[in-house]
């Protein structure tokens, strides 16, 4: 049988961000409007769109070999899978999503303990029940099919446990965060048997490495400059780097080239210093991947 890896792509909030990340990592995934089987420009991979809430189940059963979903849902379903790696991204940002306890802006509730006897609406029922049970707070947890924020506004419940990223939905509905219950980031999870298959494991690791290196490269840049030999010590002392800056000799000259990788934000801080220290021909360039 030919080698084929079945990959679950999360449908919903993480869908576009995941496709974008694969693109940066070197794979073009193409999703057509009604098909649940996106195309990918790698004949060794077959993609399926799967809701993150169900990803763990299908990976555990081996229906798919590997999938990406929020760790929140992998934990909620207590899926028996191998966590290959985590990747910090959300729908629009590069921050973890946060599950928060939320009430109306004018509510008197100050902490979870004020919710004794209350009704809480959420998609994440198991986690929410455990959270309150561990604190000996007796609450009625109701499953919500979505649009959860509206339920607390309409008075259908006393509080909600909902996922937030930018906070704009909470703000737009005049709600208030009481406390944060957990953070969640996307994880890559593999089926246990697939992970023991040498070909599949290598393919999974190839994908994980390239996705992570694409994420690592975001916000990082390369900086290169020329400098007289006698300024190298002073210049390299102010340059951030992954390990240490590279210094290469110029042919038949007492000048050198200095090169380093650093967070983009550092550049505006150090460039004036570099100029004062005698650096010339400073070039900044973007990076696709840091492996
Ligand atoms: N801004 C976000 N909103 C919701 N979920 C997010 C966000 N960013 C990341 N996630 C993660 O996405 C997963 C939820 O996916 P899901 O597709 O169910 O979200 P959703 O908001 O219900 O999507 P949909 O737009 O299809 O309703 C969770 O693992 C969650 O942690
Ligand atoms: O903190 P924010 O950045 O505002 O993000 C949080 C919102 O995003 C998600 O909803 P989504 O847009 O997926 O709509 P849905 O209610 O249809 O799931 C989530 O369920 C929140 O409502
Ligand atoms: Mg939602």
mmCIF file of C-alpha atoms and ligand atoms in Angstrom:
data_model
loop_
_atom_site.group_PDB
_atom_site.id
_atom_site.type_symbol
_atom_site.label_atom_id
_atom_site.label_comp_id
_atom_site.label_asym_id
_atom_site.label_seq_id
_atom_site.Cartn_x
_atom_site.Cartn_y
_atom_site.Cartn_z
ATOM 1 C CA UNK A 1 0.000 0.000 0.000
ATOM 2 C CA UNK A 2 1.254 3.481 -0.774
ATOM 3 C CA UNK A 3 2.166 5.733 2.129
ATOM 4 C CA UNK A 4 -0.677 8.092 3.034
ATOM 5 C CA UNK A 5 -1.180 10.247 6.126
ATOM 6 C CA UNK A 6 -4.726 11.235 7.009
ATOM 7 C CA UNK A 7 -4.691 14.768 8.428
ATOM 8 C CA UNK A 8 -7.563 16.500 10.258
ATOM 9 C CA UNK A 9 -7.796 20.244 9.670
ATOM 10 C CA UNK A 10 -9.907 22.090 12.291
ATOM 11 C CA UNK A 11 -13.140 23.444 10.847
ATOM 12 C CA UNK A 12 -14.370 26.731 12.332
ATOM 13 C CA UNK A 13 -12.440 29.333 14.298
ATOM 14 C CA UNK A 14 -9.028 27.844 13.633
ATOM 15 C CA UNK A 15 -9.633 26.922 9.986
ATOM 16 C CA UNK A 16 -8.238 29.944 8.145
ATOM 17 C CA UNK A 17 -5.361 30.458 10.558
ATOM 18 C CA UNK A 18 -4.394 26.789 10.171
ATOM 19 C CA UNK A 19 -4.486 26.938 6.358
ATOM 20 C CA UNK A 20 -2.349 30.115 6.480
ATOM 21 C CA UNK A 21 0.141 28.421 8.758
ATOM 22 C CA UNK A 22 0.430 25.403 6.438
ATOM 23 C CA UNK A 23 1.070 27.830 3.587
ATOM 24 C CA UNK A 24 3.968 29.401 5.477
ATOM 25 C CA UNK A 25 5.234 25.932 6.320
ATOM 26 C CA UNK A 26 5.252 24.995 2.610
ATOM 27 C CA UNK A 27 1.926 23.240 1.968
ATOM 28 C CA UNK A 28 -0.931 24.699 -0.046
ATOM 29 C CA UNK A 29 -4.294 23.555 1.318
ATOM 30 C CA UNK A 30 -7.280 24.466 -0.832
ATOM 31 C CA UNK A 31 -10.744 24.385 0.674
ATOM 32 C CA UNK A 32 -13.676 24.529 -1.712
ATOM 33 C CA UNK A 33 -16.973 25.816 -0.392
ATOM 34 C CA UNK A 34 -18.986 22.654 0.337
ATOM 35 C CA UNK A 35 -16.370 19.921 0.342
ATOM 36 C CA UNK A 36 -15.091 18.529 3.634
ATOM 37 C CA UNK A 37 -11.995 17.137 1.939
ATOM 38 C CA UNK A 38 -9.609 20.012 1.184
ATOM 39 C CA UNK A 39 -6.953 19.487 -1.454
ATOM 40 C CA UNK A 40 -3.271 19.620 -0.539
ATOM 41 C CA UNK A 41 -0.225 19.767 -2.803
ATOM 42 C CA UNK A 42 1.375 16.691 -1.211
ATOM 43 C CA UNK A 43 0.356 13.276 -2.498
ATOM 44 C CA UNK A 44 1.361 11.693 0.808
ATOM 45 C CA UNK A 45 -1.333 13.618 2.738
ATOM 46 C CA UNK A 46 -5.130 13.389 2.624
ATOM 47 C CA UNK A 47 -6.959 16.214 4.441
ATOM 48 C CA UNK A 48 -10.378 16.173 6.131
ATOM 49 C CA UNK A 49 -12.153 19.107 7.761
ATOM 50 C CA UNK A 50 -13.228 18.111 11.256
ATOM 51 C CA UNK A 51 -14.725 20.147 14.112
ATOM 52 C CA UNK A 52 -12.145 20.605 16.906
ATOM 53 C CA UNK A 53 -14.735 19.226 19.330
ATOM 54 C CA UNK A 54 -14.561 15.857 17.525
ATOM 55 C CA UNK A 55 -10.926 15.794 16.454
ATOM 56 C CA UNK A 56 -9.745 13.820 19.507
ATOM 57 C CA UNK A 57 -12.362 11.114 18.970
ATOM 58 C CA UNK A 58 -11.452 10.516 15.323
ATOM 59 C CA UNK A 59 -7.712 10.569 16.033
ATOM 60 C CA UNK A 60 -8.168 8.153 18.949
ATOM 61 C CA UNK A 61 -10.132 5.723 16.728
ATOM 62 C CA UNK A 62 -7.620 6.001 13.891
ATOM 63 C CA UNK A 63 -10.164 7.355 11.411
ATOM 64 C CA UNK A 64 -7.468 9.975 10.870
ATOM 65 C CA UNK A 65 -3.778 9.652 11.764
ATOM 66 C CA UNK A 66 -3.139 13.160 12.997
ATOM 67 C CA UNK A 67 -5.148 16.336 13.607
ATOM 68 C CA UNK A 68 -4.979 19.860 14.936
ATOM 69 C CA UNK A 69 -7.460 21.116 17.538
ATOM 70 C CA UNK A 70 -7.534 23.273 20.641
ATOM 71 C CA UNK A 71 -6.152 21.529 23.711
ATOM 72 C CA UNK A 72 -9.386 22.560 25.465
ATOM 73 C CA UNK A 73 -11.401 20.060 23.408
ATOM 74 C CA UNK A 74 -8.791 17.292 23.537
ATOM 75 C CA UNK A 75 -8.945 17.539 27.355
ATOM 76 C CA UNK A 76 -12.731 17.920 27.483
ATOM 77 C CA UNK A 77 -13.118 14.631 25.617
ATOM 78 C CA UNK A 78 -10.249 13.004 27.522
ATOM 79 C CA UNK A 79 -8.967 11.656 24.202
ATOM 80 C CA UNK A 80 -6.363 8.907 24.379
ATOM 81 C CA UNK A 81 -3.939 10.334 21.785
ATOM 82 C CA UNK A 82 -0.286 11.362 21.497
ATOM 83 C CA UNK A 83 0.273 15.117 21.788
ATOM 84 C CA UNK A 84 2.977 15.780 19.196
ATOM 85 C CA UNK A 85 3.428 19.516 19.766
ATOM 86 C CA UNK A 86 1.633 22.715 20.668
ATOM 87 C CA UNK A 87 1.400 25.794 18.483
ATOM 88 C CA UNK A 88 0.455 29.207 19.834
ATOM 89 C CA UNK A 89 -2.123 30.755 17.500
ATOM 90 C CA UNK A 90 -5.836 31.599 17.567
ATOM 91 C CA UNK A 91 -8.424 32.885 15.107
ATOM 92 C CA UNK A 92 -6.848 36.296 14.553
ATOM 93 C CA UNK A 93 -3.849 36.572 16.868
ATOM 94 C CA UNK A 94 -0.806 34.686 18.041
ATOM 95 C CA UNK A 95 -2.039 34.458 21.604
ATOM 96 C CA UNK A 96 -3.699 31.566 23.412
ATOM 97 C CA UNK A 97 -7.491 31.521 23.553
ATOM 98 C CA UNK A 98 -8.818 31.957 27.120
ATOM 99 C CA UNK A 99 -11.855 30.292 28.704
ATOM 100 C CA UNK A 100 -13.386 32.830 31.051
ATOM 101 C CA UNK A 101 -16.268 33.090 33.508
ATOM 102 C CA UNK A 102 -18.429 35.973 32.314
ATOM 103 C CA UNK A 103 -21.392 37.871 33.799
ATOM 104 C CA UNK A 104 -23.444 40.937 32.885
ATOM 105 C CA UNK A 105 -21.565 44.213 33.291
ATOM 106 C CA UNK A 106 -23.861 45.325 36.125
ATOM 107 C CA UNK A 107 -23.870 41.966 37.961
ATOM 108 C CA UNK A 108 -22.852 41.893 41.661
ATOM 109 C CA UNK A 109 -20.907 38.650 41.197
ATOM 110 C CA UNK A 110 -17.246 39.146 42.155
ATOM 111 C CA UNK A 111 -15.894 35.602 42.163
ATOM 112 C CA UNK A 112 -16.900 31.999 41.335
ATOM 113 C CA UNK A 113 -17.963 31.492 44.984
ATOM 114 C CA UNK A 114 -20.804 34.005 44.482
ATOM 115 C CA UNK A 115 -22.374 31.605 41.962
ATOM 116 C CA UNK A 116 -23.725 29.037 44.439
ATOM 117 C CA UNK A 117 -27.071 27.798 43.088
ATOM 118 C CA UNK A 118 -26.604 29.640 39.787
ATOM 119 C CA UNK A 119 -27.159 28.422 36.234
ATOM 120 C CA UNK A 120 -24.151 28.568 33.925
ATOM 121 C CA UNK A 121 -24.325 28.157 30.180
ATOM 122 C CA UNK A 122 -21.319 26.838 28.226
ATOM 123 C CA UNK A 123 -20.141 24.610 25.414
ATOM 124 C CA UNK A 124 -17.437 23.174 27.678
ATOM 125 C CA UNK A 125 -19.729 21.352 30.120
ATOM 126 C CA UNK A 126 -17.369 18.724 31.595
ATOM 127 C CA UNK A 127 -14.575 21.170 32.340
ATOM 128 C CA UNK A 128 -16.983 23.719 33.865
ATOM 129 C CA UNK A 129 -18.640 21.102 36.097
ATOM 130 C CA UNK A 130 -15.218 19.938 37.320
ATOM 131 C CA UNK A 131 -14.050 23.499 37.944
ATOM 132 C CA UNK A 132 -16.975 24.294 40.265
ATOM 133 C CA UNK A 133 -17.077 20.834 41.892
ATOM 134 C CA UNK A 134 -13.387 21.158 42.859
ATOM 135 C CA UNK A 135 -14.289 24.385 44.668
ATOM 136 C CA UNK A 136 -17.394 22.902 46.318
ATOM 137 C CA UNK A 137 -19.610 25.433 44.561
ATOM 138 C CA UNK A 138 -22.943 23.956 43.567
ATOM 139 C CA UNK A 139 -24.022 25.152 40.113
ATOM 140 C CA UNK A 140 -26.320 23.991 37.354
ATOM 141 C CA UNK A 141 -24.249 23.736 34.144
ATOM 142 C CA UNK A 142 -26.237 23.813 30.904
ATOM 143 C CA UNK A 143 -24.877 22.938 27.467
ATOM 144 C CA UNK A 144 -24.944 25.814 24.978
ATOM 145 C CA UNK A 145 -25.005 25.272 21.203
ATOM 146 C CA UNK A 146 -23.363 28.683 20.625
ATOM 147 C CA UNK A 147 -24.111 32.410 20.675
ATOM 148 C CA UNK A 148 -23.505 31.868 24.390
ATOM 149 C CA UNK A 149 -22.856 35.523 25.212
ATOM 150 C CA UNK A 150 -26.447 36.393 24.272
ATOM 151 C CA UNK A 151 -27.825 34.027 26.919
ATOM 152 C CA UNK A 152 -26.421 35.938 29.856
ATOM 153 C CA UNK A 153 -27.582 39.243 28.323
ATOM 154 C CA UNK A 154 -31.103 37.850 27.891
ATOM 155 C CA UNK A 155 -31.150 36.498 31.458
ATOM 156 C CA UNK A 156 -31.379 32.848 30.322
ATOM 157 C CA UNK A 157 -28.533 32.082 32.733
ATOM 158 C CA UNK A 158 -26.579 33.809 35.521
ATOM 159 C CA UNK A 159 -23.122 33.420 33.999
ATOM 160 C CA UNK A 160 -21.387 31.795 31.065
ATOM 161 C CA UNK A 161 -18.077 30.044 30.537
ATOM 162 C CA UNK A 162 -16.923 31.064 27.076
ATOM 163 C CA UNK A 163 -13.802 31.248 24.959
ATOM 164 C CA UNK A 164 -12.349 34.663 24.198
ATOM 165 C CA UNK A 165 -9.468 35.909 22.150
ATOM 166 C CA UNK A 166 -9.587 39.662 21.561
ATOM 167 C CA UNK A 167 -12.360 40.297 24.120
ATOM 168 C CA UNK A 168 -14.426 42.190 21.552
ATOM 169 C CA UNK A 169 -17.524 39.926 21.804
ATOM 170 C CA UNK A 170 -17.598 40.296 25.589
ATOM 171 C CA UNK A 171 -17.200 44.058 25.302
ATOM 172 C CA UNK A 172 -19.766 44.413 22.517
ATOM 173 C CA UNK A 173 -22.365 42.674 24.703
ATOM 174 C CA UNK A 174 -21.630 44.767 27.818
ATOM 175 C CA UNK A 175 -20.324 41.744 29.731
ATOM 176 C CA UNK A 176 -17.584 41.446 32.357
ATOM 177 C CA UNK A 177 -14.942 38.756 32.939
ATOM 178 C CA UNK A 178 -15.053 37.468 36.525
ATOM 179 C CA UNK A 179 -12.020 35.232 36.237
ATOM 180 C CA UNK A 180 -9.978 33.193 33.763
ATOM 181 C CA UNK A 181 -10.445 29.428 34.027
ATOM 182 C CA UNK A 182 -7.873 28.172 31.520
ATOM 183 C CA UNK A 183 -5.805 28.999 28.472
ATOM 184 C CA UNK A 184 -5.862 26.869 25.366
ATOM 185 C CA UNK A 185 -3.626 26.635 22.312
ATOM 186 C CA UNK A 186 -3.905 24.397 19.255
ATOM 187 C CA UNK A 187 -2.126 21.076 19.586
ATOM 188 C CA UNK A 188 -1.200 18.477 17.030
ATOM 189 C CA UNK A 189 -2.393 15.069 18.194
ATOM 190 C CA UNK A 190 -1.608 11.691 16.661
ATOM 191 C CA UNK A 191 -3.243 8.289 16.797
ATOM 192 C CA UNK A 192 -1.174 5.947 19.002
ATOM 193 C CA UNK A 193 -0.761 3.237 16.341
ATOM 194 C CA UNK A 194 0.048 5.809 13.637
ATOM 195 C CA UNK A 195 2.726 7.250 15.935
ATOM 196 C CA UNK A 196 4.320 3.784 16.172
ATOM 197 C CA UNK A 197 4.410 3.458 12.352
ATOM 198 C CA UNK A 198 7.896 4.675 11.338
ATOM 199 C CA UNK A 199 6.803 6.250 8.036
ATOM 200 C CA UNK A 200 3.809 8.024 9.567
ATOM 201 C CA UNK A 201 5.788 9.225 12.578
ATOM 202 C CA UNK A 202 8.446 10.731 10.313
ATOM 203 C CA UNK A 203 5.821 12.445 8.166
ATOM 204 C CA UNK A 204 4.024 13.799 11.258
ATOM 205 C CA UNK A 205 7.320 15.090 12.641
ATOM 206 C CA UNK A 206 8.138 16.728 9.305
ATOM 207 C CA UNK A 207 4.827 18.609 9.385
ATOM 208 C CA UNK A 208 5.178 19.533 13.085
ATOM 209 C CA UNK A 209 8.724 20.840 12.620
ATOM 210 C CA UNK A 210 7.814 22.996 9.638
ATOM 211 C CA UNK A 211 4.629 24.392 11.218
ATOM 212 C CA UNK A 212 6.533 25.288 14.367
ATOM 213 C CA UNK A 213 9.406 26.841 12.456
ATOM 214 C CA UNK A 214 6.962 28.962 10.441
ATOM 215 C CA UNK A 215 5.409 30.203 13.691
ATOM 216 C CA UNK A 216 8.840 30.825 15.211
ATOM 217 C CA UNK A 217 9.864 32.961 12.237
ATOM 218 C CA UNK A 218 6.920 35.316 12.696
ATOM 219 C CA UNK A 219 7.997 38.612 14.180
ATOM 220 C CA UNK A 220 11.649 37.693 13.699
ATOM 221 C CA UNK A 221 13.973 39.264 11.128
ATOM 222 C CA UNK A 222 17.536 38.987 9.964
ATOM 223 C CA UNK A 223 19.880 41.965 10.239
ATOM 224 C CA UNK A 224 23.132 42.236 8.319
ATOM 225 C CA UNK A 225 25.713 45.025 8.284
ATOM 226 C CA UNK A 226 29.277 45.906 7.430
ATOM 227 C CA UNK A 227 31.702 47.154 10.070
ATOM 228 C CA UNK A 228 35.406 47.875 10.519
ATOM 229 C CA UNK A 229 37.261 45.011 12.228
ATOM 230 C CA UNK A 230 38.086 47.109 15.318
ATOM 231 C CA UNK A 231 34.360 47.793 16.009
ATOM 232 C CA UNK A 232 33.249 44.148 16.045
ATOM 233 C CA UNK A 233 33.387 43.690 19.821
ATOM 234 C CA UNK A 234 31.332 46.820 20.535
ATOM 235 C CA UNK A 235 28.767 46.051 17.818
ATOM 236 C CA UNK A 236 28.231 42.375 18.635
ATOM 237 C CA UNK A 237 27.767 43.335 22.299
ATOM 238 C CA UNK A 238 24.528 45.186 21.468
ATOM 239 C CA UNK A 239 23.099 42.753 18.900
ATOM 240 C CA UNK A 240 20.462 40.233 20.092
ATOM 241 C CA UNK A 241 20.737 36.778 18.492
ATOM 242 C CA UNK A 242 19.487 33.189 18.657
ATOM 243 C CA UNK A 243 22.965 31.982 19.731
ATOM 244 C CA UNK A 244 25.562 34.604 18.854
ATOM 245 C CA UNK A 245 25.985 36.884 15.814
ATOM 246 C CA UNK A 246 27.909 35.586 12.777
ATOM 247 C CA UNK A 247 31.008 37.552 11.802
ATOM 248 C CA UNK A 248 32.469 36.932 8.328
ATOM 249 C CA UNK A 249 35.588 38.480 6.826
ATOM 250 C CA UNK A 250 35.425 40.616 3.683
ATOM 251 C CA UNK A 251 37.833 39.549 0.976
ATOM 252 C CA UNK A 252 41.074 41.572 1.039
ATOM 253 C CA UNK A 253 39.734 44.104 3.507
ATOM 254 C CA UNK A 254 39.814 44.897 7.206
ATOM 255 C CA UNK A 255 36.010 45.150 7.201
ATOM 256 C CA UNK A 256 33.680 42.378 8.277
ATOM 257 C CA UNK A 257 30.062 41.441 7.772
ATOM 258 C CA UNK A 258 27.967 40.887 10.919
ATOM 259 C CA UNK A 259 24.683 38.993 10.755
ATOM 260 C CA UNK A 260 22.067 38.034 13.328
ATOM 261 C CA UNK A 261 18.435 36.917 13.778
ATOM 262 C CA UNK A 262 16.321 38.908 16.248
ATOM 263 C CA UNK A 263 12.776 40.033 17.106
ATOM 264 C CA UNK A 264 11.649 42.707 14.631
ATOM 265 C CA UNK A 265 10.827 45.063 17.502
ATOM 266 C CA UNK A 266 14.480 45.097 18.592
ATOM 267 C CA UNK A 267 15.591 46.562 15.278
ATOM 268 C CA UNK A 268 14.286 50.081 15.819
ATOM 269 C CA UNK A 269 16.004 50.166 19.211
ATOM 270 C CA UNK A 270 19.452 49.010 18.115
ATOM 271 C CA UNK A 271 19.814 50.585 14.652
ATOM 272 C CA UNK A 272 20.715 54.099 15.948
ATOM 273 C CA UNK A 273 23.240 52.482 18.307
ATOM 274 C CA UNK A 274 24.750 50.424 15.480
ATOM 275 C CA UNK A 275 25.200 53.530 13.345
ATOM 276 C CA UNK A 276 26.903 55.363 16.229
ATOM 277 C CA UNK A 277 29.194 52.369 16.722
ATOM 278 C CA UNK A 278 30.325 52.536 13.068
ATOM 279 C CA UNK A 279 28.118 49.991 11.285
ATOM 280 C CA UNK A 280 27.296 50.684 7.611
ATOM 281 C CA UNK A 281 25.118 49.136 4.893
ATOM 282 C CA UNK A 282 22.609 47.795 7.424
ATOM 283 C CA UNK A 283 20.077 45.451 5.762
ATOM 284 C CA UNK A 284 16.969 43.972 7.386
ATOM 285 C CA UNK A 285 15.320 40.941 5.778
ATOM 286 C CA UNK A 286 12.270 38.829 6.598
ATOM 287 C CA UNK A 287 12.367 35.102 7.355
ATOM 288 C CA UNK A 288 10.077 32.273 6.262
ATOM 289 C CA UNK A 289 11.096 29.682 8.804
ATOM 290 C CA UNK A 290 13.405 29.256 11.770
ATOM 291 C CA UNK A 291 14.146 25.558 12.117
HETATM 292 N N1 LIG B 1 -11.355 33.508 18.822
HETATM 293 C C1 LIG B 1 -11.681 32.251 19.054
HETATM 294 N N2 LIG B 1 -12.951 31.931 19.293
HETATM 295 C C2 LIG B 1 -13.303 30.667 19.521
HETATM 296 N N3 LIG B 1 -12.474 29.637 19.548
HETATM 297 C C3 LIG B 1 -11.195 29.892 19.335
HETATM 298 C C4 LIG B 1 -10.733 31.204 19.067
HETATM 299 N N4 LIG B 1 -9.415 31.123 18.885
HETATM 300 C C5 LIG B 1 -9.092 29.846 19.024
HETATM 301 N N5 LIG B 1 -10.142 29.088 19.315
HETATM 302 C C6 LIG B 1 -10.130 27.638 19.519
HETATM 303 O O1 LIG B 1 -10.909 27.046 18.492
HETATM 304 C C7 LIG B 1 -11.570 25.894 18.987
HETATM 305 C C8 LIG B 1 -13.023 26.095 18.841
HETATM 306 O O2 LIG B 1 -13.292 25.901 17.567
HETATM 307 P P1 LIG B 1 -14.700 26.163 16.983
HETATM 308 O O3 LIG B 1 -14.484 26.040 15.542
HETATM 309 O O4 LIG B 1 -15.707 25.351 17.687
HETATM 310 O O5 LIG B 1 -14.923 27.679 17.438
HETATM 311 P P2 LIG B 1 -16.228 28.376 17.198
HETATM 312 O O6 LIG B 1 -16.036 29.744 17.704
HETATM 313 O O7 LIG B 1 -17.353 27.624 17.790
HETATM 314 O O8 LIG B 1 -16.271 28.320 15.612
HETATM 315 P P3 LIG B 1 -17.458 28.655 14.674
HETATM 316 O O9 LIG B 1 -17.046 29.958 14.087
HETATM 317 O O10 LIG B 1 -17.472 27.556 13.661
HETATM 318 O O11 LIG B 1 -18.650 28.691 15.540
HETATM 319 C C9 LIG B 1 -11.228 25.769 20.433
HETATM 320 O O12 LIG B 1 -10.199 24.812 20.568
HETATM 321 C C10 LIG B 1 -10.762 27.162 20.789
HETATM 322 O O13 LIG B 1 -9.827 27.129 21.850
HETATM 323 O O1 LIG B 2 -12.883 37.456 22.214
HETATM 324 P P1 LIG B 2 -13.250 37.469 20.758
HETATM 325 O O2 LIG B 2 -12.078 37.783 19.882
HETATM 326 O O3 LIG B 2 -14.428 38.336 20.477
HETATM 327 O O4 LIG B 2 -13.629 35.963 20.329
HETATM 328 C C1 LIG B 2 -14.547 35.207 21.041
HETATM 329 C C2 LIG B 2 -15.750 34.849 20.222
HETATM 330 O O5 LIG B 2 -15.349 34.129 19.055
HETATM 331 C C3 LIG B 2 -16.053 32.893 19.012
HETATM 332 O O6 LIG B 2 -17.249 33.035 18.326
HETATM 333 P P2 LIG B 2 -17.374 32.933 16.734
HETATM 334 O O7 LIG B 2 -16.940 34.196 16.091
HETATM 335 O O8 LIG B 2 -16.690 31.713 16.257
HETATM 336 O O9 LIG B 2 -18.928 32.816 16.537
HETATM 337 P P3 LIG B 2 -19.950 31.674 16.999
HETATM 338 O O10 LIG B 2 -20.660 32.252 18.183
HETATM 339 O O11 LIG B 2 -20.828 31.502 15.820
HETATM 340 O O12 LIG B 2 -19.188 30.452 17.335
HETATM 341 C C4 LIG B 2 -16.344 32.586 20.463
HETATM 342 O O13 LIG B 2 -17.399 31.664 20.604
HETATM 343 C C5 LIG B 2 -16.649 33.953 21.037
HETATM 344 O O14 LIG B 2 -17.996 34.279 20.854
HETATM 345 MG MG1 LIG B 3 -18.019 29.983 18.697
#
